[in-house]
Amino acid sequence: MKYRSTRGGVEGISFSDAVMMGLASDGGLIVPESIPDVRSVLSQWSTLSYPELAAQVMQPFVDDIDPEVFEALVARSYAQFQHVDTAPLLPVGNVHVLELFHGPTLAFKDIALQFLGELFSHILAARGSELNILGATSGDTGSAAIAGVRGKPGIRIFIMFPEGRTSPIQERQMTTVLDDNVYNLSISGSFDDCQNLLKTVFSDLDFKERFSLGAVNSVNFARVLAQTVYYFWSWSRLGCPKAFDVTVPTGNFGNIFAGFLAKKMGLPLRKLVLATNQNDILARFFDSGVYQRGPVGFSNSPAMDIQVASNFERYLYYQLGEDSNACRAFMQNFQNDGQAVLVDRSGAFDWFSAGSVSDQQTIECLRSTWTESGYLADPHTAVGLHLASQHVDANIPMVCLATAHPAKFDSAVAQAVPSVSNSHPTLDRLEGQATRKVEIPGDPEALKAFIEAACQNAR
Ligand SMILES: *Cc1c(COP(=O)(O)O)cnc(C)c1O
């Protein structure tokens, strides 16, 4: 499989080059040149374990890694998951919850970032090169990215977070990692300040090149690919039905784009129900065809407090008939005017149903799911469950993706169900452990100097 950019400026690159490129060099997103049709082999996949299935689903997209090596790499990616099923599917009321949070940091981002860490490691070793990952986090991504690459030779990771603005649990999940290749950078300022620092340093192309700077944000195609797997997995756990629906709590459109890709590959997935919190740009789009920026508000499902969905352009590209010029023009309009309109809403537009869920509805759903089914959801999952209950169809199974363990978001859970004990041994163990972080002024030159010094002094 070769890869190209949604905007037409990159073509014919290999899987490994696509992984290392992350964001396409023309500002677009990397997509495969074609989408494999797996319908003829689907029935053979129903008895595979999660890692076996993952290797099968992803293999057609990988053109430059030996199949046996790739299989072992995928097995390592899921070896640290704490559930025998990797991602168990449980009946809850009249839906099925697919728990994606049994990885090292208890959020679904581990599914993709454990894999990406193994991939980086393999590609860098094969090329004899090094990578310095620079990222900014307001919460879950930082710890999952760190967990994906800690201790890996040839990789250093620098994660910035706004001092005092992440939850104590989230900070501990990052700063208790003491591996030599992990640098937790506490920045005095907001998350936006961290993102601006990130942009400034990445825009210094000379510096970026000199220090082999890379990103781990959700636009990397490998992350989307790894997430495609659990749509196939939920179908196999359901007993291979002729049709099923999936509800996806989403912010960046990453998680739900993976479902779109699975459907294009031939999985008998009927509807994708897109669940957002009050930050509803995506819900408004699937209502009206108008993609219009709004203000970002703070909700009790903070990992989805996003207005501009970084993976949206991939869907747009397919909706526009794989026309790079049309895709570039749409994104240009959006950039200039803060809005753009999809004129032709036929075809895949109909695969989606969307809705926005308020904080209050989230808390109520969390509470009623607990009292009626004895299932404790985290607030992101509750956003999905609320919408799933409105879209569930009597004859078609509904899967709802659970994106984090409730103990990661204990204050929203306690608000909904004050009496419940909500903890997880992985998080309890972090309490009182040694931590390490470095305070860096919110200044790009100081950040660059820190990276340069870290690269020179092998610790
Ligand atoms: C990141 C995240 C999401 C949203 O995922 P997208 O890729 O933005 O769709 C939802 N829930 C949790 C817990 C997350 O960490």
XYZ file of C-alpha atoms and ligand atoms in Angstrom:
474
model
C 0.000 0.000 0.000
C 1.222 3.468 -0.880
C 0.038 6.676 0.762
C -0.826 10.170 -0.353
C -2.034 13.449 1.117
C -5.666 14.615 1.121
C -4.387 17.848 -0.479
C -2.449 16.194 -3.279
C 1.064 17.383 -2.375
C 2.387 13.963 -1.281
C 2.093 10.761 -3.318
C 3.453 7.239 -3.485
C 5.112 7.086 -0.060
C 5.472 3.817 1.878
C 3.705 2.882 5.119
C 6.842 3.589 7.193
C 7.316 6.986 5.557
C 3.647 7.772 6.215
C 4.124 6.886 9.897
C 7.256 9.016 10.213
C 5.676 11.960 8.371
C 2.662 12.244 10.725
C 0.985 15.357 9.320
C 1.466 15.476 5.526
C 4.143 17.949 4.456
C 1.570 19.927 2.394
C -0.582 20.528 5.490
C -3.086 17.787 4.594
C -3.565 14.371 6.132
C -2.073 11.085 4.971
C -4.505 8.540 3.489
C -3.942 5.170 1.768
C -4.081 5.223 -2.041
C -6.836 2.612 -1.938
C -8.913 0.891 0.719
C -8.650 -2.908 0.823
C -11.903 -4.885 0.549
C -11.811 -7.604 3.219
C -15.298 -9.079 2.787
C -14.029 -12.390 1.409
C -11.877 -13.078 4.493
C -14.132 -11.611 7.198
C -15.631 -14.956 8.239
C -12.135 -16.342 8.948
C -11.519 -13.591 11.494
C -14.268 -14.508 13.950
C -12.146 -16.826 16.102
C -8.935 -14.778 16.300
C -7.615 -13.200 19.499
C -7.398 -9.402 19.591
C -3.683 -9.228 18.661
C -4.127 -11.838 15.907
C -7.085 -9.920 14.494
C -5.160 -6.636 14.727
C -2.320 -8.066 12.634
C -4.792 -9.339 9.996
C -6.801 -6.101 9.754
C -3.716 -3.889 9.493
C -1.515 -6.108 7.300
C -2.961 -4.978 3.913
C -1.969 -1.399 4.791
C 1.669 -2.281 5.518
C 3.929 -2.591 2.488
C 7.406 -2.443 3.959
C 7.511 -4.525 7.144
C 7.947 -8.297 6.994
C 4.590 -9.945 7.941
C 6.090 -12.068 10.734
C 7.961 -9.115 12.181
C 4.764 -7.083 11.987
C 2.756 -9.774 13.769
C 5.275 -9.854 16.640
C 5.247 -6.059 16.810
C 1.454 -6.042 17.108
C 1.556 -8.753 19.806
C 3.995 -6.614 21.838
C 1.674 -3.604 21.436
C -1.131 -5.355 23.307
C 0.953 -7.414 25.760
C 0.551 -4.806 28.507
C -3.242 -4.772 28.393
C -4.683 -6.047 31.642
C -7.743 -7.896 30.312
C -7.523 -11.322 28.612
C -9.811 -10.032 25.841
C -7.688 -6.848 25.445
C -10.958 -4.970 24.842
C -13.903 -6.822 26.488
C -17.470 -6.388 25.204
C -20.123 -6.353 27.956
C -23.916 -6.155 27.804
C -25.171 -3.039 29.632
C -28.938 -2.478 29.487
C -29.949 -2.732 25.838
C -26.491 -1.903 24.428
C -23.045 -3.523 24.427
C -20.139 -1.591 25.916
C -16.708 -2.158 24.356
C -14.126 -1.302 27.013
C -11.056 0.150 25.336
C -9.340 1.271 28.540
C -7.428 -1.750 29.829
C -4.031 -0.471 28.648
C -1.296 1.053 30.817
C -2.885 4.528 31.200
C -6.537 3.402 31.376
C -7.756 5.359 28.341
C -8.454 4.201 24.800
C -5.495 6.187 23.466
C -3.278 3.292 24.616
C -4.735 1.126 21.823
C -3.110 3.364 19.237
C -0.115 4.745 21.127
C 1.251 1.407 22.361
C 1.240 0.333 18.699
C 2.754 3.612 17.486
C 5.576 3.296 20.059
C 6.421 -0.195 18.782
C 6.238 1.003 15.171
C 8.543 3.985 15.780
C 10.980 1.700 17.537
C 11.005 -0.789 14.663
C 11.329 1.827 11.904
C 14.080 3.771 13.699
C 16.101 0.603 14.354
C 15.742 -0.430 10.693
C 16.926 3.001 9.548
C 19.551 3.539 12.248
C 18.005 6.901 13.097
C 16.657 8.696 16.153
C 13.490 10.579 17.008
C 12.709 13.322 19.515
C 8.985 13.481 20.139
C 7.629 16.837 21.244
C 4.030 17.073 22.405
C 1.643 19.193 24.439
C -1.119 17.704 26.524
C -4.062 18.848 28.567
C -4.746 15.345 29.798
C -4.870 11.816 28.394
C -2.642 12.021 25.339
C 0.552 12.872 27.223
C 0.519 9.899 29.554
C -0.484 7.464 26.784
C 2.280 8.784 24.502
C 4.836 8.483 27.302
C 3.687 4.943 28.117
C 4.079 4.057 24.427
C 7.767 5.005 24.159
C 9.240 4.891 27.697
C 12.572 3.084 27.760
C 12.685 2.669 23.976
C 16.166 3.152 22.477
C 16.550 5.861 19.849
C 13.528 7.830 21.115
C 13.245 10.723 23.551
C 9.894 12.219 24.459
C 9.277 15.767 25.671
C 5.738 16.394 26.903
C 4.613 19.881 27.912
C 1.665 20.408 30.188
C 0.240 23.569 31.750
C 1.301 23.618 35.409
C -1.674 23.051 37.712
C -4.199 22.692 34.873
C -4.196 18.934 34.377
C -5.899 16.776 37.003
C -3.635 15.467 39.814
C -4.147 11.903 38.518
C -3.187 12.878 34.983
C -0.081 14.693 36.187
C 0.983 11.736 38.317
C 0.518 9.354 35.382
C 3.151 11.359 33.528
C 5.590 12.482 36.198
C 5.976 9.096 37.908
C 7.591 7.751 34.732
C 11.312 8.007 35.519
C 12.821 6.442 32.391
C 15.826 8.343 31.074
C 14.184 9.089 27.732
C 11.116 10.815 29.237
C 11.021 14.566 29.922
C 7.956 16.040 31.596
C 7.972 19.786 31.057
C 5.761 21.874 33.258
C 4.951 25.202 31.605
C 3.548 28.159 33.508
C 0.577 29.126 31.362
C -2.477 27.596 29.715
C -2.813 24.613 27.386
C -3.022 27.093 24.489
C 0.352 28.519 25.544
C 1.796 24.997 25.375
C 0.302 24.479 21.916
C 1.679 27.792 20.697
C 5.142 26.840 21.958
C 4.807 23.543 20.130
C 3.839 25.272 16.884
C 6.658 27.812 17.152
C 9.314 25.161 17.724
C 7.962 22.928 14.906
C 7.919 25.889 12.526
C 11.691 26.310 12.979
C 12.420 23.838 10.185
C 16.164 23.959 10.713
C 15.785 23.018 14.375
C 13.144 20.393 13.539
C 15.505 18.737 11.069
C 18.617 19.012 13.236
C 16.937 17.255 16.167
C 14.671 14.876 14.200
C 11.616 16.326 15.889
C 8.404 14.326 15.561
C 4.831 14.501 16.839
C 2.395 11.922 18.204
C -0.854 13.792 17.695
C -3.981 12.064 16.521
C -3.427 12.776 12.830
C -0.851 9.990 12.448
C -2.389 7.418 10.102
C -1.028 4.555 12.219
C -3.218 5.707 15.112
C -6.344 5.620 12.970
C -5.363 2.214 11.598
C -4.920 0.700 15.072
C -8.356 1.997 16.047
C -9.998 0.370 13.029
C -9.299 -3.019 14.584
C -11.747 -2.764 17.479
C -14.694 -2.197 15.151
C -13.933 -5.619 13.619
C -13.355 -7.007 17.101
C -16.737 -5.851 18.433
C -18.444 -7.456 15.423
C -16.644 -10.751 16.107
C -17.535 -10.592 19.855
C -21.190 -9.977 18.939
C -21.169 -13.268 17.013
C -20.746 -11.765 13.532
C -24.207 -10.193 13.002
C -25.397 -9.172 9.511
C -25.561 -5.562 10.686
C -24.692 -3.576 13.799
C -24.417 0.044 14.948
C -21.670 1.744 16.946
C -21.849 4.868 19.104
C -18.586 6.776 19.416
C -17.771 9.583 21.864
C -15.510 11.791 19.775
C -13.729 15.142 19.704
C -11.031 15.018 17.057
C -13.006 12.685 14.757
C -10.153 10.173 15.171
C -12.056 7.427 16.873
C -15.070 7.660 14.580
C -13.018 8.001 11.390
C -11.550 4.585 12.224
C -15.130 3.223 12.147
C -15.744 4.898 8.801
C -12.637 3.183 7.438
C -13.761 -0.212 8.817
C -17.112 0.217 7.030
C -15.346 1.128 3.789
C -13.266 -2.053 4.152
C -16.482 -4.079 4.132
C -17.390 -4.557 7.798
C -21.215 -4.857 8.030
C -21.472 -1.752 10.177
C -24.720 0.138 9.590
C -24.757 3.425 11.521
C -22.008 5.396 13.192
C -23.576 7.447 15.967
C -21.319 10.408 16.669
C -21.553 11.698 20.242
C -20.057 15.036 21.231
C -20.335 17.095 24.401
C -21.376 20.772 24.288
C -18.485 21.351 21.843
C -20.729 20.366 18.990
C -19.069 21.400 15.712
C -19.311 17.812 14.433
C -22.925 17.319 15.509
C -23.890 20.584 13.776
C -22.056 19.485 10.650
C -23.944 16.195 10.361
C -27.176 18.082 10.964
C -26.714 20.774 8.361
C -23.619 20.171 6.217
C -22.117 23.395 7.597
C -18.721 23.029 9.249
C -18.487 26.082 11.451
C -16.073 26.874 14.235
C -17.531 27.790 17.638
C -16.036 28.779 20.978
C -14.437 25.977 23.007
C -16.235 25.428 26.314
C -15.081 23.402 29.299
C -17.156 20.302 29.974
C -17.019 17.332 32.319
C -15.717 15.196 29.431
C -12.543 17.274 28.897
C -10.841 14.974 26.359
C -13.557 16.039 23.903
C -13.370 19.795 24.519
C -12.368 20.411 20.930
C -13.905 22.554 18.204
C -11.667 21.939 15.222
C -11.522 18.182 14.703
C -8.064 17.334 13.399
C -9.133 14.111 11.637
C -12.226 15.540 9.950
C -10.333 16.244 6.734
C -9.858 12.516 6.110
C -13.609 11.926 6.032
C -14.094 15.075 3.960
C -11.638 13.791 1.359
C -13.698 10.632 0.800
C -17.008 12.519 0.939
C -15.668 14.787 -1.820
C -14.885 11.788 -4.042
C -11.129 11.738 -3.246
C -10.785 15.102 -4.969
C -7.719 16.817 -3.448
C -8.526 20.176 -5.016
C -12.036 20.234 -3.578
C -10.700 19.114 -0.206
C -8.022 21.817 -0.155
C -10.587 24.458 -1.157
C -13.020 23.410 1.588
C -10.303 23.558 4.251
C -9.073 26.891 2.880
C -12.588 28.357 3.166
C -12.844 27.034 6.683
C -9.459 28.539 7.554
C -10.361 31.942 6.109
C -14.020 32.291 7.087
C -14.367 29.992 10.101
C -16.914 27.984 8.135
C -17.394 25.910 4.997
C -20.392 24.134 3.481
C -20.649 20.607 2.131
C -22.874 20.903 -0.934
C -23.306 17.253 -1.932
C -24.576 15.369 1.117
C -25.262 12.059 -0.613
C -23.413 8.812 0.068
C -21.367 8.377 3.231
C -22.824 11.496 4.889
C -25.794 9.248 5.700
C -23.686 6.702 7.533
C -23.573 9.092 10.486
C -26.140 10.172 13.054
C -24.875 12.818 15.425
C -25.853 14.594 18.590
C -24.479 16.784 21.320
C -24.858 15.919 25.015
C -24.845 18.471 27.848
C -22.935 18.127 31.126
C -26.192 17.598 32.960
C -27.322 14.834 30.572
C -23.895 13.233 30.988
C -24.214 13.168 34.782
C -27.808 11.879 34.577
C -26.813 9.116 32.167
C -23.865 8.121 34.344
C -26.212 7.924 37.343
C -29.030 6.029 35.594
C -26.608 3.546 34.004
C -25.300 2.835 37.501
C -28.700 2.513 39.171
C -30.384 0.578 36.348
C -27.546 -1.664 35.145
C -24.904 -1.515 37.879
C -22.372 -0.292 35.330
C -20.067 2.582 36.241
C -19.103 4.607 33.153
C -16.646 7.472 32.859
C -18.137 10.800 31.660
C -16.862 10.396 28.049
C -18.464 6.980 27.819
C -21.645 8.421 29.365
C -21.846 10.997 26.552
C -21.938 8.036 24.162
C -24.374 5.994 26.253
C -26.833 8.888 26.386
C -26.932 9.174 22.621
C -26.857 5.396 22.069
C -30.063 5.028 24.085
C -31.784 7.423 21.681
C -30.573 5.643 18.545
C -30.804 1.992 19.515
C -32.919 -0.114 17.180
C -34.676 -3.237 18.481
C -33.370 -5.582 15.783
C -29.816 -4.369 15.465
C -27.125 -4.662 18.143
C -25.679 -1.351 19.356
C -22.062 -1.159 20.510
C -20.987 1.809 22.595
C -17.269 2.563 22.855
C -16.007 3.114 26.410
C -12.984 5.398 26.177
C -11.687 5.726 29.751
C -11.846 3.966 33.104
C -14.146 5.894 35.498
C -11.373 6.239 38.119
C -9.543 8.627 35.769
C -12.424 11.101 36.023
C -13.401 10.658 39.654
C -14.880 14.113 40.266
C -17.587 13.806 37.562
C -18.292 10.241 38.671
C -18.588 11.322 42.334
C -20.992 14.079 41.313
C -23.256 11.524 39.638
C -22.925 8.645 42.087
C -21.514 9.984 45.379
C -21.707 6.683 47.233
C -19.753 4.509 44.816
C -16.157 3.512 45.434
C -14.295 4.411 42.302
C -10.644 3.472 42.108
C -8.199 1.408 40.096
C -5.072 -0.314 41.452
C -2.931 1.126 38.623
C -3.820 4.647 39.774
C -3.667 3.841 43.501
C -0.126 2.552 43.071
C 1.050 5.942 41.751
C 0.248 7.683 45.002
C 3.393 8.572 46.939
C 5.717 7.409 44.118
C 8.735 9.496 43.177
C 8.049 12.013 40.403
C 10.154 14.037 38.020
C 9.295 17.179 36.071
C 11.217 20.199 34.879
C 9.804 23.714 34.969
C 10.367 25.564 31.730
C 9.443 29.190 31.068
C 6.843 29.612 28.320
C 9.470 30.725 25.819
C 10.402 28.858 22.628
C 14.125 29.640 22.958
C 14.197 28.150 26.452
C 12.390 25.048 25.185
C 14.818 24.641 22.285
C 17.795 25.075 24.615
C 16.371 22.385 26.895
C 15.896 19.912 24.039
C 19.372 20.620 22.717
C 20.966 20.050 26.147
C 18.978 16.849 26.697
C 20.139 15.474 23.350
C 23.765 16.210 24.202
C 23.814 14.821 27.729
C 22.937 11.185 27.637
C 21.647 10.715 31.150
C -9.120 11.392 23.323
C -10.339 10.919 24.000
C -11.600 10.947 23.359
C -11.822 11.519 21.962
O -11.134 10.827 20.953
P -11.043 11.416 19.457
O -9.939 10.681 18.804
O -10.778 12.869 19.626
O -12.324 11.147 18.808
C -12.687 10.454 24.059
N -12.571 9.979 25.322
C -11.384 9.944 25.969
C -11.332 9.427 27.363
C -10.227 10.413 25.337
O -9.054 10.375 25.988
